[in-house]
CSV table of C-alpha atoms in Angstrom, one decimal:
chain,number,residue,atom,x,y,z
N,15,MET,CA,3.8,9.9,23.5
N,16,LYS,CA,1.9,6.7,24.2
N,17,SER,CA,0.9,3.9,21.9
N,18,TYR,CA,-1.2,0.9,22.5
N,19,ILE,CA,-1.7,-2.6,21.3
N,20,GLU,CA,-4.4,-2.2,18.7
N,21,LYS,CA,-7.3,-4.3,17.5
N,22,THR,CA,-8.5,-3.6,14.0
N,23,ASN,CA,-12.2,-3.5,13.3
N,24,HIS,CA,-13.5,-2.4,9.9
N,25,CYS,CA,-10.3,-0.6,9.2
N,26,GLY,CA,-10.5,1.4,12.4
N,27,THR,CA,-8.4,1.0,15.6
N,28,VAL,CA,-9.5,0.4,19.2
N,29,PRO,CA,-6.8,1.1,21.8
N,30,LEU,CA,-6.2,-1.4,24.6
N,31,SER,CA,-4.5,-0.6,27.8
N,32,ILE,CA,-0.8,-1.5,27.3
N,33,PRO,CA,1.3,1.7,26.9
N,34,ASP,CA,4.6,1.8,25.0
N,35,THR,CA,7.0,4.6,25.6
N,36,ASN,CA,9.9,3.5,23.4
N,37,PRO,CA,11.4,6.7,21.8
N,38,LEU,CA,11.5,5.0,18.4
N,39,LEU,CA,7.7,5.0,18.4
N,40,ALA,CA,7.4,8.8,18.6
N,41,ALA,CA,10.2,9.2,16.1
N,42,LEU,CA,8.5,7.1,13.4
N,43,GLN,CA,5.2,8.7,14.1
N,44,ALA,CA,6.8,12.0,13.3
N,45,LEU,CA,7.4,10.7,9.8
N,46,LEU,CA,3.7,10.1,9.2
N,47,ASN,CA,2.2,12.5,6.6
N,48,PRO,CA,-1.3,14.0,6.6
N,49,SER,CA,-3.8,11.5,5.3
N,50,THR,CA,-7.5,11.7,4.4
N,51,VAL,CA,-7.6,8.7,2.1
N,52,ASP,CA,-10.7,7.4,3.9
N,53,GLU,CA,-12.6,10.3,2.3
N,54,HIS,CA,-12.1,8.5,-1.0
N,55,LEU,CA,-12.1,4.9,-0.1
N,56,VAL,CA,-14.7,2.8,1.9
N,57,CYS,CA,-13.6,-0.2,3.9
N,58,ALA,CA,-16.0,-3.0,3.3
N,59,GLY,CA,-14.3,-5.6,5.5
N,60,ALA,CA,-11.1,-6.2,7.5
N,61,ASP,CA,-9.5,-9.0,9.5
N,62,ALA,CA,-8.8,-8.2,13.2
N,63,ILE,CA,-5.1,-7.9,14.1
N,64,ASP,CA,-5.4,-10.8,16.4
N,65,ALA,CA,-7.7,-12.9,14.2
N,66,LEU,CA,-7.1,-16.7,14.4
N,67,GLY,CA,-6.5,-18.7,11.3
N,68,ASP,CA,-3.8,-19.1,8.7
N,69,GLY,CA,-4.2,-15.7,7.2
N,70,PRO,CA,-3.4,-13.5,5.4
N,71,ARG,CA,-5.1,-10.6,7.0
N,72,THR,CA,-7.3,-9.2,4.3
N,73,PHE,CA,-8.8,-5.8,3.8
N,74,LEU,CA,-11.5,-4.9,1.2
N,75,LEU,CA,-11.6,-1.3,0.1
N,76,HIS,CA,-13.5,0.4,-2.7
N,77,VAL,CA,-13.9,3.9,-4.2
N,78,ARG,CA,-16.6,6.1,-2.8
N,79,PHE,CA,-19.7,7.1,-4.8
N,80,ASN,CA,-21.3,10.3,-5.9
N,81,GLU,CA,-24.9,9.0,-5.8
N,82,ASP,CA,-24.7,6.0,-8.3
N,83,ILE,CA,-21.3,7.0,-9.8
N,84,PRO,CA,-18.0,5.8,-8.4
N,85,LYS,CA,-15.7,8.8,-7.9
N,86,ILE,CA,-12.7,7.6,-9.9
N,87,GLU,CA,-11.6,11.2,-10.8
N,88,ASP,CA,-11.7,12.3,-7.2
N,89,LEU,CA,-9.5,9.4,-6.1
N,90,ALA,CA,-7.0,10.1,-9.0
N,91,ARG,CA,-6.8,13.7,-7.9
N,92,TYR,CA,-6.1,12.8,-4.3
N,93,LEU,CA,-3.4,10.3,-5.3
N,94,TRP,CA,-1.7,12.9,-7.4
N,95,GLU,CA,-1.8,15.4,-4.5
N,96,GLN,CA,-0.2,12.7,-2.3
N,97,CYS,CA,2.7,12.3,-4.7
N,98,PHE,CA,4.5,15.2,-3.0
N,99,PHE,CA,4.9,12.9,0.1
N,100,TYR,CA,5.2,9.6,-1.8
N,101,ALA,CA,7.7,10.5,-4.5
N,102,LEU,CA,10.1,13.0,-2.7
N,103,PRO,CA,12.6,12.1,0.0
N,104,ARG,CA,11.7,13.6,3.4
N,105,ARG,CA,14.5,16.1,3.5
N,106,ARG,CA,13.4,17.5,0.1
N,107,GLN,CA,9.8,17.7,1.3
N,108,LEU,CA,10.8,19.7,4.3
N,109,ALA,CA,13.1,22.0,2.2
N,110,LEU,CA,10.3,22.7,-0.4
N,111,ALA,CA,7.7,23.3,2.3
N,112,LYS,CA,10.0,25.8,4.0
N,113,GLU,CA,10.6,27.6,0.7
N,114,ALA,CA,6.8,27.8,0.2
N,115,GLU,CA,6.3,29.3,3.6
N,116,LYS,CA,8.6,32.2,2.6
N,117,ASP,CA,7.4,32.5,-0.9
N,118,PRO,CA,4.0,31.0,-2.0
N,119,SER,CA,5.1,31.0,-5.6
N,120,ALA,CA,7.5,28.2,-4.6
N,121,MET,CA,4.5,25.9,-4.6
N,122,LEU,CA,4.9,25.7,-8.4
N,123,ARG,CA,8.3,24.1,-7.9
N,124,VAL,CA,6.7,21.7,-5.5
N,125,ALA,CA,4.3,20.4,-8.1
N,126,LYS,CA,7.0,20.4,-10.7
N,127,ALA,CA,9.3,18.3,-8.5
N,128,ALA,CA,6.7,15.6,-8.0
N,129,ARG,CA,5.7,15.6,-11.7
N,130,ASP,CA,9.3,15.4,-12.9
N,131,ALA,CA,9.8,12.2,-10.8
N,132,PHE,CA,7.0,10.4,-12.7
N,133,ILE,CA,8.0,11.7,-16.1
N,134,THR,CA,11.6,10.6,-15.5
N,135,PHE,CA,10.4,7.2,-14.2
N,136,ASN,CA,8.3,6.5,-17.3
N,137,ALA,CA,11.0,7.7,-19.6
N,138,LYS,CA,13.5,5.3,-18.1
N,139,ASN,CA,11.1,2.4,-17.5
N,140,PRO,CA,8.6,2.4,-20.4
N,141,SER,CA,7.4,-1.1,-19.6
N,142,ARG,CA,6.3,-0.3,-16.0
N,143,ALA,CA,2.6,0.5,-15.6
N,144,SER,CA,1.7,0.2,-11.9
N,145,GLU,CA,2.8,3.6,-10.6
N,146,VAL,CA,-0.7,4.6,-9.6
N,147,ALA,CA,-1.0,1.4,-7.6
N,148,GLU,CA,2.3,2.2,-5.9
N,149,VAL,CA,0.9,5.6,-4.7
N,150,LEU,CA,-2.3,3.8,-3.5
N,151,ALA,CA,-0.1,1.4,-1.6
N,152,TYR,CA,1.7,4.3,0.1
N,153,CYS,CA,-1.6,5.9,1.1
N,154,VAL,CA,-3.2,2.7,2.3
N,155,VAL,CA,-0.4,1.5,4.5
N,156,GLN,CA,0.3,4.9,6.0
N,157,HIS,CA,-3.4,5.4,6.8
N,158,TYR,CA,-4.8,2.0,7.7
N,159,LEU,CA,-1.7,0.6,9.4
N,160,GLU,CA,-0.3,3.9,10.6
N,161,ALA,CA,3.1,2.9,9.3
N,162,SER,CA,5.5,5.6,8.1
N,163,GLN,CA,7.3,5.6,4.8
N,164,VAL,CA,11.0,5.1,5.6
N,165,VAL,CA,12.3,5.4,2.0
N,166,ALA,CA,10.9,7.2,-1.1
N,167,LYS,CA,11.4,4.4,-3.7
N,168,MET,CA,10.1,6.5,-6.6
N,169,GLY,CA,13.0,8.9,-6.1
N,170,LEU,CA,15.4,6.0,-6.2
N,171,LYS,CA,13.8,4.4,-9.3
N,172,THR,CA,14.3,7.6,-11.3
N,173,SER,CA,18.0,7.5,-10.7
N,174,SER,CA,20.2,6.0,-13.4
N,175,ASN,CA,22.4,4.6,-10.7
N,176,MET,CA,19.6,2.5,-9.1
N,177,PRO,CA,18.0,-0.7,-10.3
N,178,VAL,CA,14.3,-0.6,-11.2
N,179,HIS,CA,13.6,-4.0,-9.6
N,180,GLY,CA,12.9,-4.2,-5.9
N,181,LEU,CA,10.0,-3.5,-3.6
N,182,ASP,CA,7.5,-0.8,-4.3
N,183,GLY,CA,7.7,0.6,-0.8
N,184,VAL,CA,9.1,0.1,2.7
N,185,HIS,CA,7.2,1.4,5.8
N,186,ALA,CA,7.7,0.9,9.5
N,187,LYS,CA,6.0,1.2,12.8
N,188,TYR,CA,7.1,0.5,16.4
N,189,GLU,CA,4.5,-1.6,18.2
N,190,ASN,CA,4.1,-4.3,20.8
N,191,GLY,CA,7.8,-4.1,21.8
N,192,ALA,CA,9.3,-4.5,18.3
N,193,LEU,CA,9.9,-2.6,15.1
N,194,THR,CA,7.5,-3.9,12.4
N,195,ILE,CA,8.8,-3.5,8.8
N,196,TYR,CA,6.2,-3.5,6.1
N,197,PHE,CA,7.5,-4.5,2.6
N,198,LEU,CA,5.1,-3.4,-0.1
N,199,GLU,CA,4.1,-4.8,-3.4
N,200,ALA,CA,1.6,-2.9,-5.5
N,201,LYS,CA,-0.3,-4.5,-8.3
N,202,LEU,CA,-2.8,-3.4,-11.0
N,203,ALA,CA,-4.9,-6.3,-12.3
N,204,LYS,CA,-8.0,-7.1,-14.3
N,205,SER,CA,-9.2,-9.4,-11.6
N,206,ALA,CA,-8.7,-9.9,-7.8
N,207,ASN,CA,-7.4,-13.4,-8.3
N,208,GLY,CA,-5.0,-12.3,-11.0
N,209,GLY,CA,-3.6,-9.6,-8.7
N,210,ALA,CA,-3.3,-12.0,-5.8
N,211,LYS,CA,-1.4,-14.4,-7.9
N,212,ASP,CA,1.0,-11.7,-9.1
N,213,TYR,CA,1.5,-10.4,-5.6
N,214,ALA,CA,2.3,-13.9,-4.2
N,215,GLU,CA,4.8,-14.5,-7.0
N,216,SER,CA,6.5,-11.2,-6.2
N,217,ALA,CA,6.6,-11.9,-2.5
N,218,SER,CA,8.1,-15.3,-3.1
N,219,ASN,CA,10.8,-13.9,-5.4
N,220,PHE,CA,11.7,-11.3,-2.8
N,221,LEU,CA,11.8,-13.8,0.1
N,222,SER,CA,14.0,-16.2,-1.9
N,223,ASN,CA,16.5,-13.5,-2.9
N,224,ARG,CA,18.8,-12.9,0.1
N,225,SER,CA,20.9,-10.2,-1.6
N,226,GLN,CA,17.8,-8.2,-2.6
N,227,TYR,CA,16.4,-8.6,0.9
N,228,LEU,CA,19.5,-7.2,2.5
N,229,ARG,CA,19.7,-4.5,-0.1
N,230,GLU,CA,16.3,-3.1,0.9
N,231,TYR,CA,17.6,-2.7,4.5
N,232,GLN,CA,20.7,-1.1,3.1
N,233,ILE,CA,18.7,1.4,1.0
N,234,VAL,CA,16.6,2.4,4.0
N,235,SER,CA,19.7,3.0,6.1
N,236,GLU,CA,21.7,4.9,3.5
N,237,LEU,CA,19.1,6.6,1.3
N,238,GLY,CA,16.0,6.6,3.3
N,239,ASN,CA,13.9,9.1,5.3
N,240,LEU,CA,15.5,8.3,8.7
N,241,ASP,CA,18.1,11.1,8.2
N,242,ALA,CA,15.3,13.6,8.8
N,243,LEU,CA,15.1,12.5,12.4
N,244,ASP,CA,16.9,14.2,15.2
N,245,GLU,CA,19.5,12.5,17.4
N,246,PRO,CA,19.4,10.2,19.3
N,247,GLU,CA,16.2,8.9,17.6
N,248,ARG,CA,17.9,8.8,14.2
N,249,GLN,CA,20.6,6.5,15.4
N,250,LEU,CA,18.1,4.3,17.3
N,251,ALA,CA,16.1,3.9,14.1
N,252,LEU,CA,19.2,3.1,12.1
N,253,ASP,CA,20.2,0.5,14.6
N,254,HIS,CA,16.9,-1.2,14.2
N,255,PHE,CA,17.4,-1.4,10.4
N,256,ASP,CA,21.0,-2.8,10.9
N,257,ILE,CA,19.9,-6.4,10.8
N,258,LEU,CA,23.5,-7.7,10.4
N,259,GLY,CA,25.2,-5.5,13.0
N,260,LYS,CA,22.4,-5.4,15.6
N,261,PRO,CA,20.8,-8.8,15.3
N,262,LYS,CA,19.4,-8.8,18.9
N,263,LEU,CA,17.1,-5.9,18.4
N,264,HIS,CA,13.4,-7.0,18.1
N,265,ARG,CA,12.0,-6.8,14.6
N,266,ARG,CA,9.1,-8.4,12.7
N,267,GLU,CA,8.5,-8.3,9.0
N,268,ARG,CA,5.2,-8.2,7.1
N,269,TYR,CA,4.7,-8.5,3.4
N,270,ILE,CA,1.9,-6.2,2.1
N,271,GLY,CA,0.1,-6.7,-1.2
N,272,VAL,CA,-2.0,-3.8,-2.4
N,273,ILE,CA,-4.1,-5.0,-5.3
N,274,CYS,CA,-6.1,-2.5,-7.3
N,275,TYR,CA,-8.3,-4.3,-9.7
N,276,SER,CA,-11.3,-4.0,-12.0
N,277,GLU,CA,-14.4,-5.2,-10.2
N,278,LYS,CA,-17.3,-6.4,-12.3
N,279,LYS,CA,-19.9,-6.0,-9.5
N,280,TYR,CA,-19.9,-2.2,-10.1
N,281,GLU,CA,-22.2,-3.2,-13.0
N,282,ASP,CA,-24.9,-4.4,-10.5
N,283,LYS,CA,-26.6,-1.1,-10.1
N,284,LEU,CA,-29.8,-0.1,-8.3
N,285,ALA,CA,-32.3,2.1,-10.0
N,286,VAL,CA,-31.8,5.9,-9.4
N,287,THR,CA,-34.5,7.4,-7.1
N,288,ASP,CA,-35.0,10.5,-5.0
N,289,GLY,CA,-34.5,8.4,-1.8
N,290,ALA,CA,-31.4,8.2,0.4
N,291,ILE,CA,-28.4,9.3,-1.7
N,292,ASP,CA,-26.0,6.8,-0.2
N,293,VAL,CA,-28.1,3.8,-1.0
N,294,HIS,CA,-25.9,3.0,-4.1
N,295,GLU,CA,-22.7,3.1,-2.2
N,296,LYS,CA,-24.1,1.0,0.7
N,297,ASN,CA,-25.5,-1.5,-1.8
N,298,PHE,CA,-22.1,-2.0,-3.4
N,299,THR,CA,-20.3,-2.2,0.0
N,300,THR,CA,-22.7,-5.0,1.0
N,301,ILE,CA,-22.1,-6.9,-2.3
N,302,TYR,CA,-18.4,-6.4,-2.0
N,303,ALA,CA,-18.1,-7.4,1.7
N,304,ALA,CA,-19.6,-10.8,0.8
N,305,LYS,CA,-16.4,-11.5,-1.1
N,306,HIS,CA,-14.1,-11.1,1.9
N,307,ASP,CA,-13.7,-14.9,2.7
N,308,HIS,CA,-13.4,-15.6,-1.0
N,309,HIS,CA,-10.7,-13.1,-1.6
N,310,ARG,CA,-8.8,-14.1,1.5
N,311,ALA,CA,-8.9,-17.7,0.3
N,312,ALA,CA,-7.6,-16.7,-3.1
N,313,ALA,CA,-4.6,-14.9,-1.6
N,314,PHE,CA,-4.0,-17.9,0.8
N,315,LYS,CA,-3.9,-20.3,-2.1
N,316,HIS,CA,-1.4,-18.3,-4.1
N,317,LEU,CA,0.8,-17.5,-1.2
N,318,LYS,CA,1.0,-21.2,-0.1
N,319,SER,CA,1.7,-22.4,-3.6
N,320,CYS,CA,4.6,-19.9,-3.8
N,321,GLY,CA,6.0,-21.0,-0.4
N,322,ALA,CA,5.2,-17.8,1.5
N,323,THR,CA,3.8,-17.7,5.1
N,324,PRO,CA,0.3,-16.3,4.9
N,325,ARG,CA,0.3,-15.2,8.5
N,326,LYS,CA,3.1,-12.8,7.8
N,327,CYS,CA,1.2,-11.3,4.9
N,328,MET,CA,-1.5,-8.7,4.5
N,329,VAL,CA,-3.6,-8.1,1.4
N,330,PHE,CA,-5.5,-4.9,0.6
N,331,TYR,CA,-7.9,-5.4,-2.3
N,332,ILE,CA,-9.0,-2.1,-3.8
N,333,ALA,CA,-12.0,-2.5,-6.2
N,334,VAL,CA,-12.4,0.1,-8.9
N,335,PRO,CA,-14.7,-0.1,-12.0
N,336,ASP,CA,-11.7,0.0,-14.4
N,337,VAL,CA,-8.0,0.2,-13.5
N,338,ASN,CA,-7.3,1.7,-16.9
N,339,ALA,CA,-9.7,4.6,-16.3
N,340,LEU,CA,-8.0,5.2,-12.9
N,341,ARG,CA,-4.6,5.3,-14.5
N,342,GLU,CA,-5.7,7.7,-17.3
N,343,SER,CA,-7.4,10.0,-14.7
N,344,PHE,CA,-4.2,10.0,-12.7
N,345,TYR,CA,-2.1,11.2,-15.6
N,346,GLN,CA,-4.8,13.8,-16.4
N,347,GLU,CA,-4.5,15.2,-12.9
N,348,MET,CA,-0.7,15.2,-13.3
N,349,GLY,CA,-1.0,17.3,-16.4
N,350,VAL,CA,1.2,15.1,-18.6
N,351,PRO,CA,0.4,13.0,-21.7
N,352,PHE,CA,-0.6,9.4,-21.0
N,353,PRO,CA,2.6,7.2,-21.7
N,354,ALA,CA,2.6,5.9,-25.2
N,355,GLY,CA,1.9,2.2,-25.5
N,356,MET,CA,0.0,2.1,-22.2
N,357,GLU,CA,-3.5,2.8,-23.4
N,358,ASP,CA,-4.6,-0.6,-22.2
N,359,TYR,CA,-3.2,-2.4,-19.2
N,360,ASP,CA,-3.9,-6.1,-18.8
N,361,VAL,CA,-2.3,-8.5,-16.3
N,362,PRO,CA,-2.1,-12.1,-17.4
N,363,ASP,CA,-4.7,-14.0,-15.4
N,364,GLU,CA,-4.4,-17.7,-15.9
N,365,ASP,CA,-6.7,-18.5,-13.0
N,366,GLY,CA,-9.8,-16.6,-13.9
N,367,ASP,CA,-12.7,-15.7,-11.6
N,368,ALA,CA,-14.6,-18.8,-12.6
N,369,ASP,CA,-12.2,-21.3,-11.1
N,370,VAL,CA,-11.6,-19.3,-8.0
N,371,ASP,CA,-14.8,-20.9,-6.8
N,372,GLU,CA,-12.8,-24.0,-6.1
N,373,ILE,CA,-10.3,-22.2,-3.8
N,374,GLU,CA,-12.3,-22.3,-0.6
N,375,ALA,CA,-12.7,-26.1,-0.9
N,376,VAL,CA,-9.0,-26.5,-1.5
N,377,VAL,CA,-8.1,-24.3,1.4
N,378,THR,CA,-10.5,-26.1,3.7
N,379,ALA,CA,-9.1,-29.5,2.8
N,380,GLY,CA,-5.6,-28.2,3.4
N,381,LEU,CA,-6.5,-26.9,6.8
N,382,GLU,CA,-8.1,-30.2,7.8
N,383,GLU,CA,-5.0,-32.1,6.6
N,384,VAL,CA,-2.8,-29.9,8.8
N,385,SER,CA,-5.0,-30.2,11.8
N,386,ASN,CA,-5.0,-34.1,11.6
């Protein structure tokens, strides 16, 4: 199987002419799950993979429209359906799928297994509220970065023997002669800036905690999805995650923030007419795309202030009309009561949207100082 150095353009990929035949590439691609998330999300803007500048690479996504109405319920249903892949370890996925081939009634056990993971998670961790963002993060990184999930963190977080803290996801892809490990942080927020600040703080805490950093590699090696691979690819993959025992193997690390937030611009609606039905979606895409530089600058500011390296970071902003409505729809699709005490979800946002207007000037000044 061949891979190519890729250049990203509006969340699509354009292959160049440098083939890569490392067997690890094909092995990790085999762990990719089916994905049609682009049927529910629109990409309004994306930085090219080789873009110059100090980063972070920034993507703007938003929910698709049914004429003038954002399709929140459709997105929630899709995310729930993807929980089979997100929440269950690879070996269990394969076992349940095999059972369902022999006996279609086993599909009821498939749905129950995914549902039980979330019920157990919320029972053990009542203060956690970002699980829908974690599923979003899984879908986005798998689809737009084509990076396979190498450990089902939800399955670990429901175990009484595992700590709740830690990353929201770990994905990987072999590209350009090295294994790229994607460390995921998923955030729900009432504003893009608040979510960016929260993500930057989480990334900084992870980078400054050596024991947690090593533990993530250990979890992938001992409890991850790599065991579903055949030999010798399985051992090759394990070697690449053995950063202490195999230090000479080529690896790069990227810190991904998936920020699902409530976007006020959904209120700027066009009048409903009998003209082109996609005019409302295209109008919002245009309005949202104009925020690309602004949102990148916000992420840059917070990452720099926390001591992170923006060029090693990527941020996916996902704009929805109301994060609380998305969460409620997600639980409705799951078929379980909304967790008590989580009717309203607000992330503290000390730097409101108003003072983000100063960010671009601050960033520009900082870049000029560095270049002098």
